[in-house]
Short mmCIF file of C-alpha atoms in Angstrom, two decimals:
data_model
loop_
_atom_site.label_atom_id
_atom_site.label_comp_id
_atom_site.label_asym_id
_atom_site.label_seq_id
_atom_site.Cartn_x
_atom_site.Cartn_y
_atom_site.Cartn_z
CA UNK A 289 0.01 -0.01 -0.01
CA UNK A 290 1.30 3.49 -0.93
CA UNK A 291 1.28 5.77 2.09
CA UNK A 292 1.80 9.47 2.52
CA UNK A 293 4.81 10.82 4.36
CA UNK A 294 4.37 12.98 7.49
CA UNK A 295 3.68 16.69 6.76
CA UNK A 296 2.02 19.78 8.36
CA UNK A 297 -1.20 21.01 6.78
CA UNK A 298 -1.94 24.78 6.77
CA UNK A 299 -5.32 26.33 5.86
CA UNK A 300 -4.90 30.07 5.30
CA UNK A 301 -8.02 32.20 4.61
CA UNK A 302 -6.28 35.06 2.76
CA UNK A 303 -3.82 35.33 -0.05
CA UNK A 304 -1.19 37.23 1.97
CA UNK A 305 -1.23 34.45 4.60
CA UNK A 306 -0.83 31.74 2.00
CA UNK A 307 2.12 33.54 0.34
CA UNK A 308 3.68 34.10 3.71
CA UNK A 309 3.56 30.43 4.55
CA UNK A 310 5.08 29.41 1.21
CA UNK A 311 7.88 31.92 1.60
CA UNK A 312 8.60 31.00 5.19
CA UNK A 313 8.92 27.32 4.48
CA UNK A 314 10.72 27.68 1.09
CA UNK A 315 11.33 24.46 -0.84
CA UNK A 316 9.82 22.38 1.99
CA UNK A 317 6.29 23.76 1.18
CA UNK A 318 3.92 23.24 -1.66
CA UNK A 319 0.48 24.68 -2.38
CA UNK A 320 -2.49 22.27 -2.62
CA UNK A 321 -5.91 23.02 -4.04
CA UNK A 322 -7.93 19.97 -5.07
CA UNK A 323 -4.92 17.71 -4.65
CA UNK A 324 -6.11 15.31 -7.40
CA UNK A 325 -2.62 15.14 -8.96
CA UNK A 326 -0.42 16.24 -6.06
CA UNK A 327 -1.52 13.57 -3.59
CA UNK A 328 -0.92 10.57 -5.90
CA UNK A 329 2.44 12.05 -6.77
CA UNK A 330 3.23 12.34 -3.05
CA UNK A 331 2.32 8.73 -2.56
CA UNK A 332 4.75 7.81 -5.31
CA UNK A 333 7.49 9.83 -3.56
CA UNK A 334 7.70 12.34 -6.43
CA UNK A 335 7.11 15.20 -3.98
CA UNK A 336 7.72 15.04 -0.22
CA UNK A 337 6.96 18.50 1.15
CA UNK A 338 6.99 18.99 4.89
CA UNK A 339 4.28 21.59 4.67
CA UNK A 340 1.14 21.80 2.49
CA UNK A 341 -0.57 25.17 2.10
CA UNK A 342 -4.24 24.68 1.31
CA UNK A 343 -5.85 27.22 -1.08
CA UNK A 344 -9.52 26.19 -0.94
CA UNK A 345 -10.41 28.95 1.64
CA UNK A 346 -8.32 31.71 0.06
CA UNK A 347 -11.10 34.15 -0.79
CA UNK A 348 -9.06 36.06 -3.45
CA UNK A 349 -8.76 32.84 -5.47
CA UNK A 350 -12.51 32.13 -5.67
CA UNK A 351 -15.36 33.37 -7.82
CA UNK A 352 -16.28 33.78 -11.52
CA UNK A 353 -17.06 37.37 -12.54
CA UNK A 354 -17.65 38.97 -15.84
CA UNK A 355 -17.56 42.42 -17.50
CA UNK A 356 -18.20 43.54 -21.04
CA UNK A 357 -14.47 43.07 -21.82
CA UNK A 358 -13.54 39.85 -20.04
CA UNK A 359 -14.34 36.92 -17.75
CA UNK A 360 -12.28 36.45 -14.58
CA UNK A 361 -12.02 32.97 -13.05
CA UNK A 362 -10.48 32.44 -9.66
CA UNK A 363 -7.78 29.77 -9.73
CA UNK A 364 -9.41 27.87 -6.89
CA UNK A 365 -12.71 27.42 -8.76
CA UNK A 366 -13.36 23.77 -9.38
CA UNK A 367 -13.39 22.35 -12.91
CA UNK A 368 -17.08 21.50 -12.43
CA UNK A 369 -17.84 25.10 -11.57
CA UNK A 370 -16.02 26.30 -14.71
CA UNK A 371 -17.72 23.63 -16.89
CA UNK A 372 -21.24 24.56 -15.69
CA UNK A 373 -21.09 28.34 -15.07
CA UNK A 374 -23.56 30.26 -17.24
CA UNK A 375 -21.13 33.04 -18.14
CA UNK A 376 -18.44 30.52 -19.24
CA UNK A 377 -20.93 28.47 -21.22
CA UNK A 378 -22.25 31.59 -23.00
CA UNK A 379 -18.97 33.40 -23.77
CA UNK A 380 -16.33 30.65 -24.07
CA UNK A 381 -18.14 27.26 -24.34
CA UNK A 382 -14.89 25.63 -25.55
CA UNK A 383 -13.32 26.30 -22.15
CA UNK A 384 -16.29 24.73 -20.48
CA UNK A 385 -15.94 21.70 -22.71
CA UNK A 386 -12.23 21.34 -21.97
CA UNK A 387 -12.93 21.48 -18.21
CA UNK A 388 -15.73 18.99 -18.60
CA UNK A 389 -13.38 16.45 -20.18
CA UNK A 390 -10.76 16.50 -17.43
CA UNK A 391 -10.63 13.16 -15.64
CA UNK A 392 -14.00 11.99 -14.17
CA UNK A 393 -16.82 13.77 -12.34
CA UNK A 394 -15.67 13.01 -8.81
CA UNK A 395 -12.22 14.56 -9.46
CA UNK A 396 -13.66 17.49 -11.35
CA UNK A 397 -15.67 18.42 -8.27
CA UNK A 398 -12.48 19.00 -6.26
CA UNK A 399 -9.82 19.61 -8.94
CA UNK A 400 -9.36 23.29 -9.78
CA UNK A 401 -8.74 25.20 -12.96
CA UNK A 402 -5.63 26.69 -11.43
CA UNK A 403 -4.32 23.25 -10.64
CA UNK A 404 -5.04 22.14 -14.25
CA UNK A 405 -3.09 25.14 -15.67
CA UNK A 406 -0.22 24.36 -13.34
CA UNK A 407 -0.39 20.57 -13.74
CA UNK A 408 2.97 18.80 -13.42
CA UNK A 409 4.22 17.25 -16.63
CA UNK A 410 3.89 13.50 -16.93
CA UNK A 411 6.13 10.73 -18.34
CA UNK A 412 5.96 6.93 -18.59
CA UNK A 413 9.34 6.85 -16.75
CA UNK A 414 8.37 9.40 -14.03
CA UNK A 415 4.76 8.71 -12.92
CA UNK A 416 5.65 5.38 -11.28
CA UNK A 417 6.25 4.17 -7.73
CA UNK A 418 9.60 4.78 -6.21
CA UNK A 419 10.42 1.06 -6.24
CA UNK A 420 9.79 1.06 -10.06
CA UNK A 421 11.89 4.18 -10.66
CA UNK A 422 14.74 3.00 -8.51
CA UNK A 423 14.95 -0.27 -10.47
CA UNK A 424 15.40 1.76 -13.67
CA UNK A 425 17.96 4.09 -12.08
CA UNK A 426 15.52 7.02 -11.78
CA UNK A 427 15.39 9.72 -14.46
CA UNK A 428 16.29 13.30 -15.26
CA UNK A 429 13.06 14.75 -13.80
CA UNK A 430 13.48 13.09 -10.39
CA UNK A 431 16.54 11.73 -8.55
CA UNK A 432 18.58 10.70 -11.62
CA UNK A 433 20.60 12.19 -14.47
CA UNK A 434 19.41 10.09 -17.44
CA UNK A 435 16.54 10.73 -19.80
CA UNK A 436 14.96 7.46 -20.81
CA UNK A 437 12.89 9.08 -23.62
CA UNK A 438 15.71 10.81 -25.49
CA UNK A 439 18.89 8.88 -25.03
CA UNK A 440 21.62 11.20 -23.93
CA UNK A 441 19.17 14.05 -23.52
CA UNK A 442 20.11 16.79 -21.16
CA UNK A 443 16.57 18.30 -20.94
CA UNK A 444 13.50 16.70 -19.60
CA UNK A 445 10.76 16.14 -22.21
CA UNK A 446 7.97 14.92 -19.88
CA UNK A 447 4.61 15.65 -21.54
CA UNK A 448 2.29 18.52 -20.85
CA UNK A 449 -1.02 16.82 -20.01
CA UNK A 450 -3.46 19.46 -19.03
CA UNK A 451 -6.69 20.13 -21.02
CA UNK A 452 -7.61 23.78 -20.41
CA UNK A 453 -4.30 25.48 -21.42
CA UNK A 454 -4.71 24.94 -25.20
CA UNK A 455 -8.09 26.62 -25.10
CA UNK A 456 -6.86 29.38 -22.83
CA UNK A 457 -3.96 29.90 -25.23
CA UNK A 458 -6.12 30.57 -28.27
CA UNK A 459 -8.26 32.79 -26.07
CA UNK A 460 -5.30 35.02 -25.21
CA UNK A 461 -5.85 34.45 -21.52
CA UNK A 462 -3.86 36.42 -18.95
CA UNK A 463 -2.77 34.81 -15.67
CA UNK A 464 -2.66 36.83 -12.42
CA UNK A 465 0.38 35.68 -10.41
CA UNK A 466 1.06 36.79 -6.89
CA UNK A 467 4.25 36.57 -4.78
CA UNK A 468 5.31 38.05 -1.41
CA UNK A 469 6.74 40.99 -3.45
CA UNK A 470 3.56 41.85 -5.23
CA UNK A 471 1.57 40.64 -8.24
CA UNK A 472 2.09 40.50 -11.98
CA UNK A 473 0.17 39.60 -15.18
CA UNK A 474 1.53 36.81 -17.34
CA UNK A 475 0.10 36.18 -20.80
CA UNK A 476 -0.47 32.41 -21.00
CA UNK A 477 1.59 32.23 -24.18
CA UNK A 478 4.60 33.25 -21.96
CA UNK A 479 3.69 31.06 -19.01
CA UNK A 480 5.00 27.70 -20.22
CA UNK A 481 8.61 26.71 -20.88
CA UNK A 482 10.15 23.69 -22.65
CA UNK A 483 11.68 22.34 -19.43
CA UNK A 484 9.74 19.24 -18.44
CA UNK A 485 11.04 19.35 -14.90
CA UNK A 486 9.38 22.75 -14.15
CA UNK A 487 7.56 23.94 -17.21
CA UNK A 488 5.95 27.08 -15.73
CA UNK A 489 7.39 30.55 -15.47
CA UNK A 490 6.21 30.86 -11.89
CA UNK A 491 8.40 30.68 -8.71
CA UNK A 492 7.77 28.03 -6.10
CA UNK A 493 6.69 30.73 -3.66
CA UNK A 494 4.30 32.29 -6.16
CA UNK A 495 0.66 31.49 -6.69
CA UNK A 496 -1.66 31.62 -9.71
CA UNK A 497 -4.53 33.67 -8.35
CA UNK A 498 -6.92 34.06 -11.28
CA UNK A 499 -7.37 33.77 -15.02
CA UNK A 500 -8.67 36.61 -17.15
CA UNK A 501 -10.14 35.81 -20.55
CA UNK A 502 -10.90 38.56 -23.04
CA UNK A 503 -14.22 38.06 -24.72
CA UNK A 504 -13.69 36.84 -28.32
CA UNK A 505 -14.94 39.11 -31.09
CA UNK A 506 -18.32 38.37 -32.60
CA UNK A 507 -18.04 35.58 -35.20
CA UNK A 508 -15.15 33.83 -33.57
CA UNK A 509 -15.52 30.08 -33.08
CA UNK A 510 -13.34 27.87 -30.99
CA UNK A 511 -13.30 24.07 -30.82
CA UNK A 512 -11.51 21.62 -28.50
CA UNK A 513 -10.59 18.01 -29.20
CA UNK A 514 -9.12 15.45 -26.86
CA UNK A 515 -7.56 12.04 -27.53
CA UNK A 516 -7.43 9.47 -24.78
CA UNK A 517 -7.83 5.66 -24.40
CA UNK A 518 -11.06 5.90 -22.48
CA UNK A 519 -13.75 8.64 -22.51
CA UNK A 520 -13.20 9.38 -18.79
CA UNK A 521 -10.38 9.50 -16.25
CA UNK A 522 -7.48 9.22 -18.65
CA UNK A 523 -4.93 11.91 -19.26
CA UNK A 524 -4.75 13.12 -22.86
CA UNK A 525 -2.58 11.37 -25.40
CA UNK A 526 -2.97 14.68 -27.36
CA UNK A 527 -5.35 17.55 -27.36
CA UNK A 528 -5.87 20.69 -29.33
CA UNK A 529 -7.78 23.92 -29.56
CA UNK A 530 -8.60 25.82 -32.77
CA UNK A 531 -9.73 29.40 -33.12
CA UNK A 532 -11.26 30.67 -36.26
CA UNK A 533 -12.43 34.23 -36.93
CA UNK A 534 -14.37 35.03 -40.13
CA UNK A 535 -15.13 38.32 -41.93
CA UNK A 536 -18.46 39.42 -43.21
CA UNK A 537 -17.86 37.47 -46.41
CA UNK A 538 -17.38 34.26 -44.50
CA UNK A 539 -13.64 34.11 -45.21
CA UNK A 540 -11.15 33.23 -42.43
CA UNK A 541 -9.58 36.38 -40.95
CA UNK A 542 -8.02 34.86 -37.80
CA UNK A 543 -6.71 31.31 -37.40
CA UNK A 544 -4.82 29.71 -34.51
CA UNK A 545 -4.08 26.12 -33.67
CA UNK A 546 -2.51 25.05 -30.30
CA UNK A 547 -1.63 21.41 -29.63
CA UNK A 548 -0.57 19.78 -26.42
CA UNK A 549 0.56 16.35 -25.25
CA UNK A 550 3.38 16.29 -27.81
CA UNK A 551 6.06 17.87 -25.55
CA UNK A 552 6.48 19.78 -22.32
CA UNK A 553 4.29 22.74 -23.18
CA UNK A 554 1.28 23.64 -25.34
CA UNK A 555 2.64 24.55 -28.77
CA UNK A 556 1.08 26.90 -31.32
CA UNK A 557 1.40 25.21 -34.71
CA UNK A 558 2.86 27.59 -37.23
CA UNK A 559 2.10 28.13 -40.91
CA UNK A 560 -1.34 26.47 -40.68
CA UNK A 561 -2.88 29.98 -41.05
CA UNK A 562 -1.36 30.28 -44.54
CA UNK A 563 -3.76 27.63 -45.76
CA UNK A 564 -6.78 29.16 -44.00
CA UNK A 565 -6.62 32.95 -43.87
CA UNK A 566 -8.41 34.57 -46.76
CA UNK A 567 -10.31 31.39 -47.67
CA UNK A 568 -13.63 29.89 -46.72
CA UNK A 569 -13.47 27.00 -44.28
CA UNK A 570 -14.28 24.28 -46.83
CA UNK A 571 -13.07 20.67 -47.22
CA UNK A 572 -9.93 21.61 -49.14
CA UNK A 573 -8.82 24.18 -46.60
CA UNK A 574 -9.52 21.78 -43.70
CA UNK A 575 -7.46 19.09 -45.36
CA UNK A 576 -4.57 21.46 -46.05
CA UNK A 577 -4.55 22.57 -42.38
CA UNK A 578 -4.72 18.94 -41.19
CA UNK A 579 -1.78 17.89 -43.41
CA UNK A 580 0.33 20.85 -42.21
CA UNK A 581 -0.38 19.99 -38.57
CA UNK A 582 0.69 16.41 -39.28
CA UNK A 583 3.97 17.55 -40.82
CA UNK A 584 4.88 19.72 -37.80
CA UNK A 585 3.85 17.45 -34.89
CA UNK A 586 6.27 14.79 -33.79
CA UNK A 587 5.29 13.11 -30.47
CA UNK A 588 7.95 11.63 -28.26
CA UNK A 589 7.85 8.27 -26.52
CA UNK A 590 7.08 9.93 -23.21
CA UNK A 591 3.65 8.30 -23.02
CA UNK A 592 3.01 4.55 -23.17
CA UNK A 593 0.97 4.74 -26.35
CA UNK A 594 2.87 4.45 -29.69
CA UNK A 595 4.02 7.92 -30.79
CA UNK A 596 3.48 7.27 -34.46
CA UNK A 597 -0.21 6.38 -33.84
CA UNK A 598 -0.54 9.55 -31.80
CA UNK A 599 0.96 11.56 -34.67
CA UNK A 600 -1.44 9.92 -37.17
CA UNK A 601 -4.33 11.07 -34.95
CA UNK A 602 -3.32 14.74 -35.11
CA UNK A 603 -4.94 15.41 -38.49
CA UNK A 604 -7.98 13.47 -37.41
CA UNK A 605 -8.44 15.76 -34.40
CA UNK A 606 -7.83 18.80 -36.61
CA UNK A 607 -10.50 17.75 -39.09
CA UNK A 608 -12.98 17.08 -36.30
CA UNK A 609 -12.41 20.55 -34.76
CA UNK A 610 -12.61 22.42 -37.99
CA UNK A 611 -15.69 20.50 -39.24
CA UNK A 612 -17.41 21.46 -35.91
CA UNK A 613 -16.56 25.11 -36.51
CA UNK A 614 -17.54 24.97 -40.14
CA UNK A 615 -20.92 23.58 -39.25
CA UNK A 616 -21.64 26.21 -36.53
#
């Protein structure tokens, strides 16, 4: 049986108190919101903090509010709350859809959108018991100095496995990040890095407080697709979000495609807009975009499923997303 190590549990009621606790205990402290990913990782010995700082009662991190310009979602709001909130469903239904497809209903009721954005990267050689990892000699991400995915690799390539960030990326979301020294806004396109060990540009004593989403212009459509072995519980083998804006003549004026699960961060696929912008979203354009996405996406063997099959599924997901938009 996997057991948790001893730790002290703190329950601050205000943001300043939470930040003070994280700062005071340094590397021996970690924040916990829903804990749906952190607690299993602690049982596997991937994290062994002496102090957990709970965020569920931090009032500054709760609530979903809206204005004519944007929607603001507190980072401690549950995924179920995001998936069912009337304002989210009306303004950015693709985000509600992505939240709805995370894991299963029990975990969505406690897991938070902030936790999903800050989800630790995953790898077939990392998300294992300590006994399993020790037998292999550990890995670059935890306790070892060898990457088992890229032989001789000096940089961790564990996979980004969260569902909401691709949608938030095409929505140009802005993240409110707080530290003991103050707060700052981080565009989500600048939030992730290519380092699988720590793929977020956020310090360990900082907290994601809220997510601000500009309302998309009229006529903008966004679709989300997720690939996984089962239709519940499983982490994505790949996922993607597509944003399409069209002019009064029905031609594409804005096109963005963000794919995740391929590497350590959500990646905007380049050059696909060349096939779409200025054209109507018909079968030939959809096929050209799908083929370009296939050429640019090269999954690594960081997930147990065959990477070539995952790559072959990329154009399938692109076609599904664009056909959904075209039919809207």
